[in-house]
Amino acid sequence: MKIAVIGANGQLGSELCEQYDEKHQIVGLTHADIEITNINSVKKVLNEINPDVVINTAAYHNLPDCEKNPDISFQVNAIGALNLAKTATEIGSVLVQYSTDYVFDGEKKEPYLEKDKTNPLNIYAMTKLNGEILIKNYCTRSFVIRTSGLYGKTICRAKGNNFITTMQKAAKIKDVVKVVNDEILTPTSVFEIAKNTGQLIETEGFGLYHMTCEGHCSWFEFAGVIFKELRLKTPLISCTSDEFPSEIKRPSYSVLENHKLKSVNLNHMTHWKDALIKYLRINT
Ligand SMILES: NC(=O)c1ccc[n+]([C@@H]2O[C@H](COP(=O)([O-])OP(=O)(O)OC[C@H]3O[C@@H](n4cnc5c(N)ncnc54)[C@H](OP(=O)(O)O)[C@@H]3O)[C@@H](O)[C@H]2O)c1
């Protein structure tokens, strides 16, 4: 297949390009190559490539920036998605879009299914949900994949870090590292996402999917594995989110169940702890 990967130098995009390179014809597109908020740019670039599949990893997803600039957030996460949906439909390509666990408010306290009611708490999540809805309505041959807590060899460009590099830095410069134990998520390796997305796009089972590693943990437990594996000696202690007051609302529980992948026998996601240990042993 000919696959155009948008955000090719990002955390997830770079992994997709690397993993699919042998099997597929990959055209990696960076922000310098395409501007997804501009319909003319999207049409011109994608018409020239004429891909079988367009995978969009581009997003405006630094949360404080999203709160400060809701208009930019909406332009990239919603209008960008709409531009891709319209263009993919016009040229007959399948579209893959990534979305977020933050579309939920966290009140359920049990893993969320694809059919569960969304209730985004912040601008980032609202605009990503808008992107999901626009894609669903403007591109029937599309996959929308919600994921969570990503990490990979290339750090997240929008945030300038991932949780692993943040912990490494904190362990270097702090006497004690405090991490919250009352926010629950599923850390997910981009290696696992690329692997499972690759299997999904071989099918015609279009629609909305949850795709995270298996199991869940608190950020403190996530940090615990990183500290142990990397033998970081700085004391790591747990605290509650009250100690890190923030004006940005986030769900305190955002675990996703890969329900739809399981229902079509396509859930090959590894447990978060196994994926993390494997990643740390190979890449650090
Ligand atoms: N990171 C997480 O923990 C997480 C969790 C849940 C869901 N997600 C979702 O997963 C996806 C991938 O995240 P990631 O961490 O790989 O992101 P990332 O590292 O920030 O990469 C995003 C890429 O998109 C490019 N881009 C940004 N705006 C663009 C635009 N307007 N037009 C064209 N390209 C643009 C960026 O280029 P420049 O940097 O040069 O602008 C960058 O290459 C996103 O949809 C995100 O919402 C991420």
Tab-separated table of C-alpha atoms and ligand atoms in Angstrom:
chain	number	residue	atom	x	y	z
A	1	MET	CA	0.000	0.000	0.000
A	2	LYS	CA	1.036	3.593	-0.527
A	3	ILE	CA	0.707	5.347	2.822
A	4	ALA	CA	1.079	9.071	3.519
A	5	VAL	CA	2.073	9.691	7.145
A	6	ILE	CA	1.361	13.235	8.358
A	7	GLY	CA	3.533	14.336	11.299
A	8	ALA	CA	6.321	12.058	10.064
A	9	ASN	CA	8.931	13.509	12.430
A	10	GLY	CA	6.664	13.366	15.490
A	11	GLN	CA	6.588	10.794	18.280
A	12	LEU	CA	4.076	8.448	16.677
A	13	GLY	CA	4.615	9.449	13.039
A	14	SER	CA	8.315	8.580	13.098
A	15	GLU	CA	7.540	5.129	14.517
A	16	LEU	CA	4.879	4.496	11.839
A	17	CYS	CA	7.339	5.452	9.080
A	18	GLU	CA	10.074	3.228	10.506
A	19	GLN	CA	7.839	0.213	11.151
A	20	TYR	CA	5.953	0.274	7.821
A	21	ASP	CA	8.916	1.072	5.603
A	22	GLU	CA	9.672	-2.514	4.584
A	23	LYS	CA	6.128	-3.597	3.858
A	24	HIS	CA	4.605	-0.430	2.368
A	25	GLN	CA	5.503	2.517	0.202
A	26	ILE	CA	5.719	5.305	2.773
A	27	VAL	CA	5.562	9.021	2.065
A	28	GLY	CA	6.447	10.821	5.291
A	29	LEU	CA	5.096	14.385	5.521
A	30	THR	CA	6.380	16.886	8.066
A	31	HIS	CA	4.787	20.220	8.924
A	32	ALA	CA	7.107	21.777	6.312
A	33	ASP	CA	5.490	19.560	3.645
A	34	ILE	CA	1.806	19.965	4.540
A	35	GLU	CA	-0.357	22.359	6.560
A	36	ILE	CA	-3.469	20.473	7.574
A	37	THR	CA	-5.372	23.637	8.556
A	38	ASN	CA	-5.136	24.803	4.947
A	39	ILE	CA	-7.439	22.939	2.556
A	40	ASN	CA	-5.395	24.010	-0.480
A	41	SER	CA	-2.204	22.592	1.004
A	42	VAL	CA	-3.969	19.340	1.944
A	43	LYS	CA	-5.534	18.944	-1.509
A	44	LYS	CA	-2.351	19.763	-3.414
A	45	VAL	CA	-0.082	17.461	-1.409
A	46	LEU	CA	-2.442	14.498	-1.185
A	47	ASN	CA	-3.542	14.732	-4.816
A	48	GLU	CA	0.087	14.553	-5.906
A	49	ILE	CA	0.804	11.514	-3.719
A	50	ASN	CA	-2.545	9.780	-4.314
A	51	PRO	CA	-2.086	7.398	-1.346
A	52	ASP	CA	-4.189	4.360	-0.492
A	53	VAL	CA	-4.101	5.404	3.148
A	54	VAL	CA	-3.531	8.763	4.859
A	55	ILE	CA	-2.439	8.502	8.504
A	56	ASN	CA	-2.751	11.749	10.428
A	57	THR	CA	-0.692	12.084	13.613
A	58	ALA	CA	-0.633	15.910	13.525
A	59	ALA	CA	-2.268	17.601	16.480
A	60	TYR	CA	-2.134	20.741	18.597
A	61	HIS	CA	-1.859	19.009	21.938
A	62	ASN	CA	0.205	20.902	24.436
A	63	LEU	CA	-2.608	21.374	26.979
A	64	PRO	CA	-1.670	24.830	28.361
A	65	ASP	CA	-1.181	26.087	24.771
A	66	CYS	CA	-4.606	24.722	23.823
A	67	GLU	CA	-6.250	26.577	26.731
A	68	LYS	CA	-4.476	29.801	25.728
A	69	ASN	CA	-5.216	29.390	22.016
A	70	PRO	CA	-8.541	27.579	21.620
A	71	ASP	CA	-8.842	28.903	18.064
A	72	ILE	CA	-5.550	27.321	16.962
A	73	SER	CA	-6.504	24.142	18.778
A	74	PHE	CA	-9.798	24.042	16.874
A	75	GLN	CA	-8.086	24.830	13.572
A	76	VAL	CA	-5.584	21.974	13.845
A	77	ASN	CA	-7.554	19.319	15.727
A	78	ALA	CA	-10.980	19.856	14.164
A	79	ILE	CA	-10.675	21.802	10.876
A	80	GLY	CA	-7.433	19.963	10.048
A	81	ALA	CA	-9.280	16.679	10.513
A	82	LEU	CA	-12.166	17.938	8.368
A	83	ASN	CA	-9.799	18.990	5.559
A	84	LEU	CA	-8.230	15.539	5.588
A	85	ALA	CA	-11.621	13.816	5.709
A	86	LYS	CA	-12.944	15.758	2.700
A	87	THR	CA	-9.760	15.279	0.689
A	88	ALA	CA	-9.364	11.578	1.526
A	89	THR	CA	-12.953	11.028	0.378
A	90	GLU	CA	-12.357	12.946	-2.864
A	91	ILE	CA	-9.244	10.988	-3.796
A	92	GLY	CA	-10.539	7.618	-2.544
A	93	SER	CA	-8.033	7.168	0.301
A	94	VAL	CA	-8.669	5.574	3.663
A	95	LEU	CA	-8.061	8.022	6.544
A	96	VAL	CA	-6.607	7.138	9.935
A	97	GLN	CA	-6.893	9.720	12.704
A	98	TYR	CA	-5.607	9.467	16.281
A	99	SER	CA	-7.638	10.804	19.175
A	100	THR	CA	-7.415	10.795	22.933
A	101	ASP	CA	-8.592	9.168	26.174
A	102	TYR	CA	-9.310	12.738	27.362
A	103	VAL	CA	-12.632	12.787	25.476
A	104	PHE	CA	-14.006	11.212	28.679
A	105	ASP	CA	-14.523	12.942	32.044
A	106	GLY	CA	-13.196	10.046	34.129
A	107	GLU	CA	-16.319	9.672	36.281
A	108	LYS	CA	-16.972	6.082	35.161
A	109	LYS	CA	-13.982	4.675	37.109
A	110	GLU	CA	-14.059	1.575	34.920
A	111	PRO	CA	-12.458	1.139	31.504
A	112	TYR	CA	-14.287	3.165	28.853
A	113	LEU	CA	-15.830	1.451	25.821
A	114	GLU	CA	-16.120	3.092	22.394
A	115	LYS	CA	-19.886	3.494	22.895
A	116	ASP	CA	-19.547	5.336	26.225
A	117	LYS	CA	-20.692	8.920	26.503
A	118	THR	CA	-17.969	11.502	25.971
A	119	ASN	CA	-17.618	14.619	28.099
A	120	PRO	CA	-14.338	16.436	27.404
A	121	LEU	CA	-13.071	18.628	30.241
A	122	ASN	CA	-10.565	20.839	28.429
A	123	ILE	CA	-10.025	22.616	25.097
A	124	TYR	CA	-7.623	19.999	23.733
A	125	ALA	CA	-10.119	17.206	24.342
A	126	MET	CA	-13.090	19.226	23.038
A	127	THR	CA	-11.325	19.998	19.775
A	128	LYS	CA	-10.105	16.407	19.340
A	129	LEU	CA	-13.683	15.198	19.846
A	130	ASN	CA	-14.820	17.693	17.205
A	131	GLY	CA	-12.208	16.206	14.870
A	132	GLU	CA	-13.582	12.707	15.528
A	133	ILE	CA	-17.141	13.799	14.725
A	134	LEU	CA	-16.125	15.625	11.546
A	135	ILE	CA	-14.201	12.615	10.284
A	136	LYS	CA	-17.082	10.270	11.032
A	137	ASN	CA	-19.414	12.521	9.039
A	138	TYR	CA	-17.153	13.399	6.118
A	139	CYS	CA	-15.158	10.209	5.511
A	140	THR	CA	-16.879	6.851	5.733
A	141	ARG	CA	-13.679	4.928	4.964
A	142	SER	CA	-11.895	6.073	8.114
A	143	PHE	CA	-10.463	4.728	11.338
A	144	VAL	CA	-10.495	6.950	14.420
A	145	ILE	CA	-8.171	5.523	17.063
A	146	ARG	CA	-8.257	6.805	20.644
A	147	THR	CA	-5.082	6.216	22.582
A	148	SER	CA	-3.361	7.373	25.775
A	149	GLY	CA	-0.078	8.178	27.544
A	150	LEU	CA	2.229	7.790	24.529
A	151	TYR	CA	5.985	7.374	24.667
A	152	GLY	CA	8.540	6.436	22.021
A	153	LYS	CA	12.075	6.913	20.750
A	154	THR	CA	11.244	10.333	19.305
A	155	ILE	CA	9.885	12.607	22.010
A	156	CYS	CA	6.551	14.325	21.571
A	157	ARG	CA	7.228	17.448	19.486
A	158	ALA	CA	4.289	19.417	20.866
A	159	LYS	CA	5.314	18.838	24.487
A	160	GLY	CA	9.089	18.639	24.086
A	161	ASN	CA	9.215	15.556	26.310
A	162	ASN	CA	7.540	12.316	27.224
A	163	PHE	CA	6.951	10.971	30.739
A	164	ILE	CA	10.139	8.907	30.635
A	165	THR	CA	12.375	11.868	29.768
A	166	THR	CA	10.513	14.004	32.328
A	167	MET	CA	11.274	11.443	35.061
A	168	GLN	CA	14.926	11.155	33.995
A	169	LYS	CA	15.304	14.923	34.157
A	170	ALA	CA	13.467	15.209	37.492
A	171	ALA	CA	15.663	12.492	39.022
A	172	LYS	CA	18.740	14.477	37.972
A	173	ILE	CA	17.735	17.893	39.250
A	174	LYS	CA	15.506	17.173	42.281
A	175	ASP	CA	16.267	15.829	45.767
A	176	VAL	CA	12.951	13.989	45.814
A	177	VAL	CA	10.582	13.261	42.924
A	178	LYS	CA	6.876	13.413	43.737
A	179	VAL	CA	4.360	11.825	41.367
A	180	VAL	CA	0.576	11.642	41.695
A	181	ASN	CA	-1.122	8.385	42.572
A	182	ASP	CA	-4.725	9.506	42.048
A	183	GLU	CA	-4.723	9.810	38.261
A	184	ILE	CA	-5.114	6.499	36.453
A	185	LEU	CA	-4.182	5.846	32.836
A	186	THR	CA	-2.682	3.285	30.498
A	187	PRO	CA	0.837	4.158	29.320
A	188	THR	CA	1.162	3.118	25.700
A	189	SER	CA	4.229	2.605	23.558
A	190	VAL	CA	4.042	4.014	20.012
A	191	PHE	CA	5.655	0.747	18.891
A	192	GLU	CA	2.484	-1.077	20.008
A	193	ILE	CA	0.208	1.503	18.369
A	194	ALA	CA	2.053	1.304	15.051
A	195	LYS	CA	1.967	-2.499	15.134
A	196	ASN	CA	-1.761	-2.699	15.850
A	197	THR	CA	-2.685	0.139	13.453
A	198	GLY	CA	-0.805	-1.754	10.720
A	199	GLN	CA	-3.072	-4.757	11.264
A	200	LEU	CA	-6.231	-2.667	11.418
A	201	ILE	CA	-5.638	-0.867	8.113
A	202	GLU	CA	-5.445	-4.211	6.322
A	203	THR	CA	-9.179	-4.548	7.087
A	204	GLU	CA	-12.300	-2.712	5.967
A	205	GLY	CA	-13.654	-2.514	9.508
A	206	PHE	CA	-13.873	1.264	9.513
A	207	GLY	CA	-14.971	3.200	12.594
A	208	LEU	CA	-13.946	4.199	16.087
A	209	TYR	CA	-11.449	2.096	18.069
A	210	HIS	CA	-9.792	2.293	21.480
A	211	MET	CA	-6.142	1.259	21.222
A	212	THR	CA	-3.991	1.342	24.344
A	213	CYS	CA	-1.720	-1.156	26.034
A	214	GLU	CA	-3.479	-3.596	28.348
A	215	GLY	CA	-3.963	-2.910	32.073
A	216	HIS	CA	-3.711	0.431	33.842
A	217	CYS	CA	-1.756	2.232	36.568
A	218	SER	CA	-1.305	5.547	38.345
A	219	TRP	CA	1.347	7.997	37.152
A	220	PHE	CA	3.227	7.037	40.349
A	221	GLU	CA	3.247	3.351	39.340
A	222	PHE	CA	4.309	4.344	35.811
A	223	ALA	CA	7.198	6.330	37.339
A	224	GLY	CA	8.054	3.405	39.644
A	225	VAL	CA	8.808	1.107	36.707
A	226	ILE	CA	10.909	3.804	35.015
A	227	PHE	CA	12.911	4.458	38.218
A	228	LYS	CA	13.482	0.746	38.815
A	229	GLU	CA	14.496	-0.117	35.252
A	230	LEU	CA	16.732	2.925	34.810
A	231	ARG	CA	18.130	2.507	38.339
A	232	LEU	CA	17.372	6.127	39.183
A	233	LYS	CA	18.538	6.664	42.767
A	234	THR	CA	16.588	9.813	43.690
A	235	PRO	CA	13.779	9.013	46.167
A	236	LEU	CA	10.399	8.682	44.418
A	237	ILE	CA	7.345	9.378	46.544
A	238	SER	CA	3.634	9.378	45.796
A	239	CYS	CA	1.338	12.340	46.338
A	240	THR	CA	-2.140	13.445	45.321
A	241	SER	CA	-3.010	15.824	42.516
A	242	ASP	CA	-3.899	18.504	45.146
A	243	GLU	CA	-0.158	19.053	45.447
A	244	PHE	CA	0.029	20.085	41.786
A	245	PRO	CA	-2.896	22.481	41.401
A	246	SER	CA	-3.728	23.209	37.778
A	247	GLU	CA	-6.379	25.306	36.123
A	248	ILE	CA	-6.618	22.748	33.351
A	249	LYS	CA	-9.148	20.038	34.089
A	250	ARG	CA	-8.114	16.476	33.272
A	251	PRO	CA	-9.957	13.208	33.863
A	252	SER	CA	-8.609	11.466	36.966
A	253	TYR	CA	-9.424	8.122	35.327
A	254	SER	CA	-8.966	7.656	31.582
A	255	VAL	CA	-8.521	3.944	31.029
A	256	LEU	CA	-9.789	2.712	27.664
A	257	GLU	CA	-10.971	-0.812	26.960
A	258	ASN	CA	-9.925	-2.068	23.502
A	259	HIS	CA	-13.418	-3.450	23.179
A	260	LYS	CA	-13.911	-3.111	19.434
A	261	LEU	CA	-10.427	-4.463	18.602
A	262	LYS	CA	-11.174	-7.465	20.812
A	263	SER	CA	-14.544	-8.001	19.142
A	264	VAL	CA	-12.833	-8.360	15.744
A	265	ASN	CA	-9.909	-10.401	17.119
A	266	LEU	CA	-7.440	-7.616	16.397
A	267	ASN	CA	-6.302	-6.686	19.879
A	268	HIS	CA	-2.616	-7.518	19.965
A	269	MET	CA	-1.680	-4.831	22.455
A	270	THR	CA	0.822	-5.851	25.127
A	271	HIS	CA	0.411	-5.166	28.877
A	272	TRP	CA	1.658	-1.632	29.678
A	273	LYS	CA	4.347	-2.863	32.082
A	274	ASP	CA	5.799	-5.421	29.648
A	275	ALA	CA	5.793	-2.892	26.785
A	276	LEU	CA	7.461	-0.271	29.001
A	277	ILE	CA	10.181	-2.600	30.298
A	278	LYS	CA	10.891	-3.793	26.759
A	279	TYR	CA	11.101	-0.203	25.530
A	280	LEU	CA	13.404	0.890	28.374
A	281	ARG	CA	15.732	-2.095	27.920
A	282	ILE	CA	16.100	-1.506	24.183
A	283	ASN	CA	16.123	2.283	24.023
A	284	THR	CA	17.753	3.716	27.138
B	1	LIG	N1	1.383	12.216	23.190
B	1	LIG	C1	0.430	11.596	23.884
B	1	LIG	O1	0.641	11.195	25.042
B	1	LIG	C2	-0.914	11.344	23.257
B	1	LIG	C3	-1.948	10.758	24.029
B	1	LIG	C4	-3.192	10.507	23.410
B	1	LIG	C5	-3.379	10.829	22.072
B	1	LIG	N2	-2.362	11.410	21.360
B	1	LIG	C6	-2.586	11.750	19.953
B	1	LIG	O2	-1.634	11.021	19.195
B	1	LIG	C7	-1.277	11.763	18.026
B	1	LIG	C8	0.239	11.799	17.870
B	1	LIG	O3	0.848	12.432	18.989
B	1	LIG	P1	2.441	12.632	19.043
B	1	LIG	O4	2.810	12.598	20.484
B	1	LIG	O5	3.105	11.746	18.076
B	1	LIG	O6	2.565	14.166	18.517
B	1	LIG	P2	3.873	15.021	18.157
B	1	LIG	O7	5.129	14.339	18.538
B	1	LIG	O8	3.636	16.413	18.689
B	1	LIG	O9	3.812	15.060	16.556
B	1	LIG	C9	2.848	15.799	15.860
B	1	LIG	C10	3.376	16.075	14.478
B	1	LIG	O10	2.405	16.800	13.717
B	1	LIG	C11	3.019	17.943	13.101
B	1	LIG	N3	2.022	19.011	13.000
B	1	LIG	C12	1.526	19.761	13.996
B	1	LIG	N4	0.635	20.645	13.519
B	1	LIG	C13	0.562	20.447	12.186
B	1	LIG	C14	-0.192	21.043	11.150
B	1	LIG	N5	-1.035	22.068	11.392
B	1	LIG	N6	-0.042	20.596	9.884
B	1	LIG	C15	0.837	19.579	9.625
B	1	LIG	N7	1.585	18.974	10.572
B	1	LIG	C16	1.454	19.406	11.841
B	1	LIG	C17	4.147	18.299	14.045
B	1	LIG	O11	5.123	19.082	13.364
B	1	LIG	P3	5.795	20.373	14.089
B	1	LIG	O12	6.211	19.929	15.459
B	1	LIG	O13	6.940	20.713	13.200
B	1	LIG	O14	4.714	21.418	14.145
B	1	LIG	C18	4.647	16.918	14.454
B	1	LIG	O15	5.508	16.390	13.475
B	1	LIG	C19	-1.987	13.106	18.148
B	1	LIG	O16	-3.181	13.042	17.402
B	1	LIG	C20	-2.351	13.220	19.617
B	1	LIG	O17	-3.504	13.986	19.831
B	1	LIG	C21	-1.144	11.662	21.922
